[in-house]
Coordinates of C-alpha atoms and ligand atoms in Angstrom, one line a residue:
M1 CA 0.0 0.0 0.0
T2 CA 1.2 3.5 -0.8
D3 CA 1.3 6.5 1.5
A4 CA -2.3 7.7 1.8
T5 CA -2.0 10.9 3.7
I6 CA -5.0 13.2 3.2
A7 CA -3.9 16.4 1.3
N8 CA -7.3 18.1 0.7
L9 CA -11.0 17.8 1.1
H10 CA -13.6 19.5 -1.1
G11 CA -17.3 19.7 -0.5
R12 CA -19.7 20.6 -3.3
R13 CA -23.4 20.8 -3.7
V14 CA -25.0 18.2 -6.0
W15 CA -28.6 17.1 -6.3
D16 CA -30.4 13.9 -5.3
S17 CA -33.1 11.8 -6.9
R18 CA -35.9 14.0 -5.4
G19 CA -34.2 17.1 -6.9
R20 CA -33.0 18.3 -3.5
P21 CA -29.6 19.6 -2.6
T22 CA -27.1 17.2 -1.1
V23 CA -23.4 17.0 -0.1
E24 CA -20.7 15.5 -2.2
V25 CA -17.2 15.3 -0.8
E26 CA -14.0 14.7 -2.7
V27 CA -10.9 13.7 -0.8
T28 CA -7.5 14.0 -2.5
L29 CA -4.5 12.2 -1.0
A30 CA -0.8 13.3 -1.1
N31 CA -0.1 10.5 -3.6
G32 CA -2.5 12.1 -6.0
V33 CA -5.3 9.5 -5.7
S34 CA -8.8 10.7 -4.9
G35 CA -12.1 9.4 -3.6
R36 CA -15.7 10.8 -3.8
A37 CA -19.0 10.1 -2.1
I38 CA -22.5 11.7 -1.9
A39 CA -24.8 11.8 1.1
P40 CA -28.2 10.2 0.6
A41 CA -31.3 11.4 2.5
G42 CA -34.3 9.6 4.1
A43 CA -37.9 10.6 4.2
S44 CA -39.2 8.2 6.9
M45 CA -36.6 8.7 9.6
G46 CA -36.0 7.3 13.0
T47 CA -35.7 10.0 15.7
G48 CA -32.4 8.4 16.8
E49 CA -30.7 9.0 13.4
A50 CA -27.8 11.4 12.7
V51 CA -29.3 14.7 11.7
D52 CA -28.6 16.4 8.4
L53 CA -27.6 20.0 8.4
R54 CA -30.0 22.0 6.2
D55 CA -30.0 25.8 5.8
G56 CA -33.7 26.5 6.4
G57 CA -35.1 29.6 4.8
N58 CA -36.9 29.8 1.5
A59 CA -34.5 28.4 -1.0
F60 CA -35.2 24.8 -2.1
G61 CA -37.7 24.4 0.7
G62 CA -35.1 25.1 3.3
L63 CA -33.1 22.0 2.3
D64 CA -30.0 23.8 0.9
V65 CA -26.7 22.6 2.3
T66 CA -24.4 25.6 2.2
N67 CA -23.7 25.4 6.0
A68 CA -22.9 21.7 5.7
L69 CA -20.5 22.4 2.8
A70 CA -18.9 25.2 4.8
G71 CA -18.2 22.6 7.5
V72 CA -16.6 20.3 5.0
N73 CA -14.4 22.9 3.4
G74 CA -13.5 24.5 6.7
P75 CA -13.2 22.7 10.0
I76 CA -13.5 19.1 8.6
A77 CA -10.8 19.7 6.0
S78 CA -8.5 21.2 8.6
A79 CA -9.1 18.4 11.1
L80 CA -8.4 15.6 8.5
R81 CA -5.5 17.1 6.6
A82 CA -2.3 15.0 7.0
K83 CA -4.3 12.1 8.5
D84 CA -3.9 8.6 7.2
A85 CA -6.8 7.6 4.9
Y86 CA -6.2 3.9 5.7
D87 CA -7.1 4.6 9.3
Q88 CA -10.9 4.7 8.8
A89 CA -11.6 4.2 12.5
G90 CA -9.3 7.2 13.4
I91 CA -10.8 9.4 10.7
D92 CA -14.3 8.6 11.9
A93 CA -13.5 9.1 15.5
A94 CA -12.0 12.5 14.6
L95 CA -15.2 13.5 12.8
V96 CA -17.4 12.5 15.7
E97 CA -15.2 14.4 18.2
L98 CA -15.0 17.5 16.0
D99 CA -18.8 17.5 15.8
G100 CA -19.2 17.0 19.5
T101 CA -23.0 16.4 19.5
P102 CA -24.7 13.0 20.0
N103 CA -26.5 13.2 16.6
L104 CA -23.9 15.1 14.5
S105 CA -26.2 18.1 14.3
R106 CA -23.4 20.7 14.4
L107 CA -21.5 19.6 11.3
G108 CA -24.4 17.6 9.9
G109 CA -24.8 13.9 9.3
N110 CA -24.8 14.7 5.6
A111 CA -21.4 16.4 5.7
V112 CA -20.0 13.7 8.0
V113 CA -21.2 10.6 6.1
A114 CA -20.1 12.0 2.7
T115 CA -16.7 12.7 4.2
S116 CA -16.4 9.3 5.9
M117 CA -17.3 7.4 2.7
A118 CA -15.1 9.6 0.5
V119 CA -12.1 8.8 2.7
L120 CA -13.0 5.1 2.3
H121 CA -13.1 5.4 -1.5
A122 CA -9.8 7.3 -1.5
A123 CA -8.1 4.6 0.7
A124 CA -9.4 1.8 -1.5
A125 CA -8.3 3.5 -4.7
S126 CA -4.9 4.2 -3.1
S127 CA -4.6 0.5 -2.3
G128 CA -5.2 -0.3 -5.9
Q129 CA -8.3 -2.5 -5.1
P130 CA -12.0 -2.1 -5.8
L131 CA -13.8 -1.0 -2.6
W132 CA -15.5 -4.3 -2.0
R133 CA -12.2 -6.1 -2.1
Y134 CA -10.5 -3.5 0.1
L135 CA -13.2 -4.0 2.7
A136 CA -13.2 -7.8 2.5
G137 CA -9.5 -8.3 2.5
D138 CA -8.5 -11.8 1.4
G139 CA -11.6 -13.3 2.9
P140 CA -14.4 -14.9 0.8
V141 CA -17.4 -12.8 0.0
R142 CA -21.0 -13.7 -0.7
M143 CA -23.2 -11.9 -3.2
P144 CA -26.1 -10.2 -1.4
L145 CA -29.7 -11.3 -1.7
P146 CA -31.5 -8.3 -3.2
E147 CA -34.6 -6.9 -1.7
I148 CA -36.4 -5.0 -4.4
Q149 CA -39.5 -2.7 -4.2
I150 CA -42.4 -3.3 -6.6
F151 CA -44.9 -0.9 -5.1
G152 CA -43.9 2.2 -3.2
G153 CA -46.1 3.6 -0.4
G154 CA -46.1 5.5 2.9
A155 CA -43.9 8.6 3.0
H156 CA -42.5 7.8 -0.5
A157 CA -46.0 8.0 -2.1
A158 CA -47.8 10.8 -0.4
R159 CA -49.2 8.2 2.0
R160 CA -51.4 6.8 -0.8
V161 CA -51.2 3.6 1.2
D162 CA -50.0 3.3 4.7
V163 CA -47.4 0.5 4.3
Q164 CA -44.2 1.9 2.8
D165 CA -42.5 -0.8 0.8
F166 CA -43.9 -3.9 -1.0
M167 CA -40.8 -5.7 -2.1
V168 CA -39.7 -9.1 -3.5
M169 CA -36.8 -11.3 -2.7
C170 CA -35.7 -14.2 -4.9
P171 CA -33.8 -16.5 -2.6
S172 CA -34.2 -19.6 -4.9
A173 CA -32.3 -17.9 -7.7
G174 CA -28.9 -19.4 -8.4
S175 CA -27.1 -16.1 -8.6
F176 CA -27.4 -12.3 -7.9
S177 CA -27.9 -11.8 -11.7
E178 CA -30.6 -14.4 -11.8
A179 CA -32.4 -12.8 -8.9
L180 CA -32.4 -9.5 -10.9
E181 CA -33.8 -11.3 -13.9
W182 CA -36.7 -12.8 -11.9
T183 CA -37.3 -9.4 -10.3
A184 CA -37.4 -7.7 -13.7
E185 CA -40.1 -10.1 -14.7
V186 CA -42.1 -9.5 -11.6
Y187 CA -41.7 -5.7 -12.0
R188 CA -43.0 -6.0 -15.6
A189 CA -45.9 -8.2 -14.5
A190 CA -46.9 -5.8 -11.8
G191 CA -46.9 -3.0 -14.3
A192 CA -49.0 -5.0 -16.7
L193 CA -51.4 -5.8 -13.9
M194 CA -51.7 -2.1 -12.9
K195 CA -52.3 -1.1 -16.5
Q196 CA -55.0 -3.7 -16.9
A197 CA -56.8 -2.5 -13.8
D198 CA -56.5 1.1 -15.0
K199 CA -54.3 1.8 -12.0
L200 CA -51.0 2.7 -13.7
Q201 CA -50.1 6.1 -12.3
G202 CA -46.4 6.4 -12.6
V203 CA -43.9 5.5 -9.8
A204 CA -43.2 6.5 -6.2
D205 CA -39.9 8.0 -4.8
E206 CA -37.9 4.7 -5.1
G207 CA -39.2 3.7 -8.5
G208 CA -41.9 1.2 -7.3
Y209 CA -45.3 1.7 -9.0
W210 CA -47.6 4.3 -7.5
P211 CA -49.9 2.4 -5.1
A212 CA -53.3 3.2 -6.5
F213 CA -55.0 0.6 -4.2
D214 CA -58.2 0.7 -2.2
S215 CA -56.6 -1.0 0.8
N216 CA -53.2 -1.9 2.1
E217 CA -54.0 -5.6 1.7
E218 CA -54.9 -5.1 -2.0
A219 CA -51.3 -4.2 -2.7
L220 CA -50.3 -7.6 -1.2
E221 CA -52.8 -9.4 -3.3
A222 CA -51.6 -7.6 -6.4
L223 CA -47.9 -8.4 -5.6
T224 CA -48.7 -12.1 -5.1
R225 CA -50.5 -12.2 -8.4
A226 CA -47.7 -10.4 -10.2
I227 CA -45.3 -13.1 -9.0
S228 CA -47.6 -15.9 -10.1
D229 CA -48.2 -14.2 -13.5
T230 CA -44.5 -14.6 -14.3
G231 CA -44.7 -18.4 -13.8
L232 CA -42.5 -18.1 -10.7
R233 CA -43.8 -19.6 -7.5
P234 CA -44.8 -17.2 -4.7
G235 CA -43.0 -18.3 -1.5
K236 CA -40.9 -20.9 -3.3
D237 CA -39.0 -18.9 -5.9
V238 CA -40.0 -15.4 -4.9
G239 CA -40.9 -14.2 -1.4
I240 CA -42.6 -10.9 -0.4
S241 CA -40.8 -8.5 1.9
L242 CA -42.6 -5.6 3.6
D243 CA -41.3 -2.4 5.2
I244 CA -44.3 -1.4 7.3
A245 CA -42.5 1.7 8.5
A246 CA -45.0 1.8 11.4
S247 CA -43.4 4.9 13.1
E248 CA -45.0 6.9 10.2
F249 CA -48.5 6.1 11.3
G250 CA -48.2 5.0 14.9
R251 CA -47.1 6.2 18.3
D252 CA -47.9 5.5 21.9
G253 CA -49.3 2.1 20.9
R254 CA -52.0 3.5 18.6
Y255 CA -51.7 2.9 14.8
T256 CA -53.9 4.7 12.3
L257 CA -54.2 3.0 8.9
A258 CA -55.7 6.0 7.1
L259 CA -56.5 4.0 3.9
D260 CA -58.3 1.3 5.7
G261 CA -60.1 3.8 8.0
R262 CA -59.0 2.0 11.2
T263 CA -57.0 2.7 14.3
L264 CA -55.4 -0.3 15.9
D265 CA -53.7 -0.9 19.2
T266 CA -50.4 -2.8 19.3
A267 CA -52.0 -6.2 19.8
Q268 CA -54.5 -5.6 16.9
L269 CA -51.7 -4.5 14.6
I270 CA -49.7 -7.6 15.5
D271 CA -52.8 -9.7 14.8
M272 CA -53.4 -8.1 11.4
L273 CA -49.7 -8.7 10.4
G274 CA -50.0 -12.2 11.6
R275 CA -53.0 -12.8 9.3
W276 CA -50.9 -11.4 6.4
L277 CA -48.1 -13.8 7.3
D278 CA -50.6 -16.6 7.1
A279 CA -52.2 -15.5 3.9
Y280 CA -49.3 -14.3 1.8
P281 CA -45.8 -15.6 1.1
I282 CA -44.0 -13.0 3.3
V283 CA -40.4 -13.8 4.1
S284 CA -39.4 -10.6 5.8
I285 CA -41.0 -7.6 7.7
E286 CA -39.3 -4.4 8.6
D287 CA -40.4 -2.0 11.4
P288 CA -43.7 -3.8 12.0
L289 CA -44.2 -1.6 15.1
A290 CA -43.3 2.0 15.7
E291 CA -39.9 2.9 17.1
D292 CA -41.4 3.8 20.5
D293 CA -43.1 0.4 20.8
E294 CA -40.3 -1.8 22.1
P295 CA -42.8 -4.2 23.9
G296 CA -44.7 -4.5 20.6
F297 CA -41.4 -5.5 18.8
R298 CA -40.7 -8.1 21.5
Q299 CA -44.2 -9.5 21.3
F300 CA -44.1 -9.6 17.5
T301 CA -40.7 -11.3 17.4
Q302 CA -41.7 -13.8 20.1
T303 CA -44.7 -14.8 18.1
Y304 CA -43.4 -14.7 14.5
G305 CA -39.6 -14.6 14.8
S306 CA -39.2 -18.3 14.2
R307 CA -40.9 -18.1 10.8
C308 CA -40.0 -14.7 9.3
Q309 CA -37.2 -12.2 9.2
I310 CA -38.1 -9.2 11.4
I311 CA -35.9 -6.1 10.7
G312 CA -35.3 -3.1 12.9
D313 CA -34.8 0.1 10.9
D314 CA -36.2 3.3 12.6
F315 CA -36.1 1.2 15.8
L316 CA -32.4 0.5 15.7
V317 CA -31.0 3.4 13.5
T318 CA -27.8 1.5 12.7
N319 CA -26.6 1.9 16.3
A320 CA -24.5 -0.9 17.7
A321 CA -25.7 -0.3 21.3
R322 CA -29.3 -0.5 20.2
V323 CA -28.6 -3.7 18.2
E324 CA -27.0 -5.3 21.3
A325 CA -30.0 -4.3 23.5
A326 CA -32.5 -5.7 20.9
A327 CA -30.5 -8.9 20.8
S328 CA -30.7 -9.4 24.5
S329 CA -34.4 -8.6 24.7
G330 CA -35.3 -10.5 21.5
A331 CA -37.0 -7.5 19.9
V332 CA -36.0 -8.3 16.3
N333 CA -33.9 -10.9 14.4
A334 CA -32.4 -8.6 11.8
V335 CA -31.0 -5.2 11.4
L336 CA -31.0 -2.6 8.6
I337 CA -27.6 -0.9 8.0
K338 CA -27.8 2.6 6.6
P339 CA -24.5 4.4 6.8
N340 CA -26.1 7.9 7.1
Q341 CA -28.2 6.9 10.0
A342 CA -25.0 6.1 11.9
G343 CA -23.1 9.0 10.4
T344 CA -19.8 7.3 9.8
V345 CA -18.6 4.1 8.0
S346 CA -17.1 2.8 11.2
E347 CA -20.3 3.2 13.3
A348 CA -22.3 1.5 10.5
L349 CA -19.8 -1.4 10.5
A350 CA -20.0 -1.6 14.3
A351 CA -23.8 -2.0 14.1
L352 CA -23.4 -4.6 11.4
R353 CA -20.9 -6.5 13.5
A354 CA -23.2 -6.4 16.5
G355 CA -26.0 -7.8 14.4
K356 CA -23.8 -10.6 13.1
K357 CA -22.6 -11.4 16.6
A358 CA -26.2 -11.7 17.7
G359 CA -27.0 -14.1 14.8
F360 CA -29.2 -11.4 13.1
G361 CA -29.8 -11.1 9.4
T362 CA -28.0 -7.9 8.1
I363 CA -29.2 -5.8 5.3
V364 CA -27.3 -2.9 3.9
S365 CA -29.8 -0.3 2.7
A366 CA -30.1 2.8 0.5
R367 CA -32.3 5.8 1.4
S368 CA -35.4 7.1 -0.4
G369 CA -33.3 10.1 -1.6
E370 CA -30.4 8.7 -3.5
T371 CA -27.9 9.5 -6.3
E372 CA -25.5 7.8 -8.6
D373 CA -23.3 7.0 -5.6
V374 CA -22.8 3.2 -5.4
T375 CA -20.9 2.9 -2.1
I376 CA -23.6 0.7 -0.5
A377 CA -23.2 -1.9 -3.2
H378 CA -19.6 -2.3 -2.2
L379 CA -20.4 -2.3 1.5
A380 CA -23.0 -5.1 1.1
V381 CA -20.4 -7.3 -0.7
G382 CA -17.3 -6.3 1.2
W383 CA -18.9 -6.6 4.6
N384 CA -20.7 -9.9 3.6
A385 CA -24.0 -8.4 4.8
G386 CA -26.0 -11.1 3.0
Q387 CA -28.7 -8.7 1.9
L388 CA -29.0 -5.4 0.0
K389 CA -32.0 -3.1 -0.1
V390 CA -31.9 -0.3 -2.7
G391 CA -35.5 0.5 -3.7
S392 CA -37.1 -0.6 -6.9
F393 CA -36.1 -1.8 -10.4
S394 CA -36.3 1.5 -12.2
R395 CA -34.8 4.9 -12.0
S396 CA -31.0 5.1 -12.4
E397 CA -30.2 6.1 -8.8
R398 CA -31.5 2.5 -8.0
M399 CA -30.3 0.7 -11.1
A400 CA -26.7 2.1 -10.6
K401 CA -26.4 0.1 -7.4
W402 CA -27.9 -3.2 -8.8
N403 CA -25.7 -2.8 -11.9
E404 CA -22.6 -2.3 -9.7
V405 CA -23.2 -5.6 -7.9
L406 CA -23.5 -7.3 -11.3
R407 CA -20.0 -6.0 -12.2
I408 CA -18.7 -7.3 -8.9
E409 CA -20.4 -10.7 -9.5
E410 CA -18.8 -10.8 -12.9
A411 CA -15.3 -9.9 -11.5
L412 CA -15.7 -12.7 -8.9
G413 CA -16.6 -15.3 -11.6
K414 CA -17.0 -18.8 -10.2
Q415 CA -16.2 -17.5 -6.7
A416 CA -19.3 -15.4 -6.6
L417 CA -21.4 -17.4 -4.2
F418 CA -25.0 -16.1 -3.9
S419 CA -26.5 -15.7 -0.4
G420 CA -29.9 -17.1 -1.4
W421 CA -31.9 -18.7 1.3
A422 CA -28.8 -18.7 3.6
A423 CA -29.5 -15.0 4.1
L424 CA -33.0 -15.8 5.5
P425 CA -32.4 -18.3 8.3
F426 CA -35.6 -17.3 10.1
Y427 CA -38.0 -18.0 7.3
R428 CA -40.2 -21.1 7.6
A429 CA -42.7 -21.8 4.9
S430 CA -46.3 -21.2 6.2
A431 CA -49.3 -23.3 5.3
I432 CA -49.8 -21.7 2.0
D433 CA -46.3 -22.3 0.7
S434 CA -45.2 -25.5 2.5
G435 CA -43.4 -28.0 0.5
S436 CA -41.2 -25.2 -0.7
A437 CA -38.3 -26.3 -2.9
R438 CA -35.6 -24.4 -1.0
R439 CA -32.7 -25.1 -3.2
Q440 CA -30.0 -23.3 -1.2
C441 CA -31.0 -24.0 2.4
Ligands
2PG501 C1 -36.6 2.8 4.8 C2 -36.0 3.7 3.7 C3 -35.8 3.0 2.4 P1 -36.2 6.3 4.0 O1 -37.5 3.2 5.5 O2 -36.1 1.7 4.9 O3 -36.9 2.4 1.9 O4 -36.7 4.9 3.6 O5 -34.8 6.4 3.3 O6 -37.2 7.3 3.6 O7 -36.0 6.2 5.5
MG502 MG1 -37.4 1.2 6.7

């Protein structure tokens, strides 16, 4: 490895997939090598997340990032100059210390995560390796099982339906590329179905079809039918994955499903989701309860955690201490890993490691506001996360990530082992899909 001392940092404003300002950071090393990364942005956010620094005021709905960029070009650049880019932990600790707040609100999570990821890119480039290989070292890697949205909802579709993500996973596929092929067919079939029903109204924030449904459950029915229409078997070849994002419609144990015209308490919501688990080929559920409903999470996981992956997102906010607490209380059996929730690459890795130590499923995830930045594709492979969630199968800020994993899979050739069913150890076929041909168990 060559000398990788940081010579300069430059922050610039670029634009995300919702047409909003965001932070890009470019790090240049003394050896002339550079690395670049862009901060993503969430819409449905946990209260425990790192906070982005936005200007407020009238311009761009108050979302401009000139203050965050001033932090990158001023204090952050001064603090990191002459530091070793290979020392990611030291860089990230310096960023956290420089900010000095528990949620990075002074410098901004957007400034910090873009800097942290840009340093990582520069270090990998300096080592002469692709990022995924730099992260994995000499160890073996597995291609992640993709989790791909077919219908958008919740905060990503003006709350047209309450549930946020209706996704598919293809664990019986033989490779990452085959999983994308199957998903492409499901996505096409879902579009055809919407067109036939006169419900095709464009796409939501992450590229899934706009959810012009009369109830939340109708989306599940449509998704199951779209899978069947391709000739693939629901629950055998292709499973359904839901992000309920319940913090968006529930608090203090009361959940209002606006589309269904009902308010449920925790026990009733758990019952409703249980009925969905019985009736549809659901392999994974994210944030089934609101972030403030820890007893609900425990109850849900106690009841259904032996047959379905149960992911904490807003509930765990990519925080290692929260993951450890959830592991000892049995509140979930999987954790979503979003680098910008944690704020730095090192903290995201710590949360992932805590999840692995607990035997959890681990899913590296994009945000609803994204760009051409493909860092998370490399993290999912290089960290052996097992699963990758990026949004839908349209819009280039999503496809850029899927396509990057295809390139990695091609580079690995025969060594590209696909995670498949091994990524979903908690799933057990329910009555409707028993007899499942689980090829990769
Ligand atoms: C989520 C993400 C991605 P957002 O809730 O998992 O779907 O959404 O980035 O808006 O938090
Ligand atoms: Mg989520």
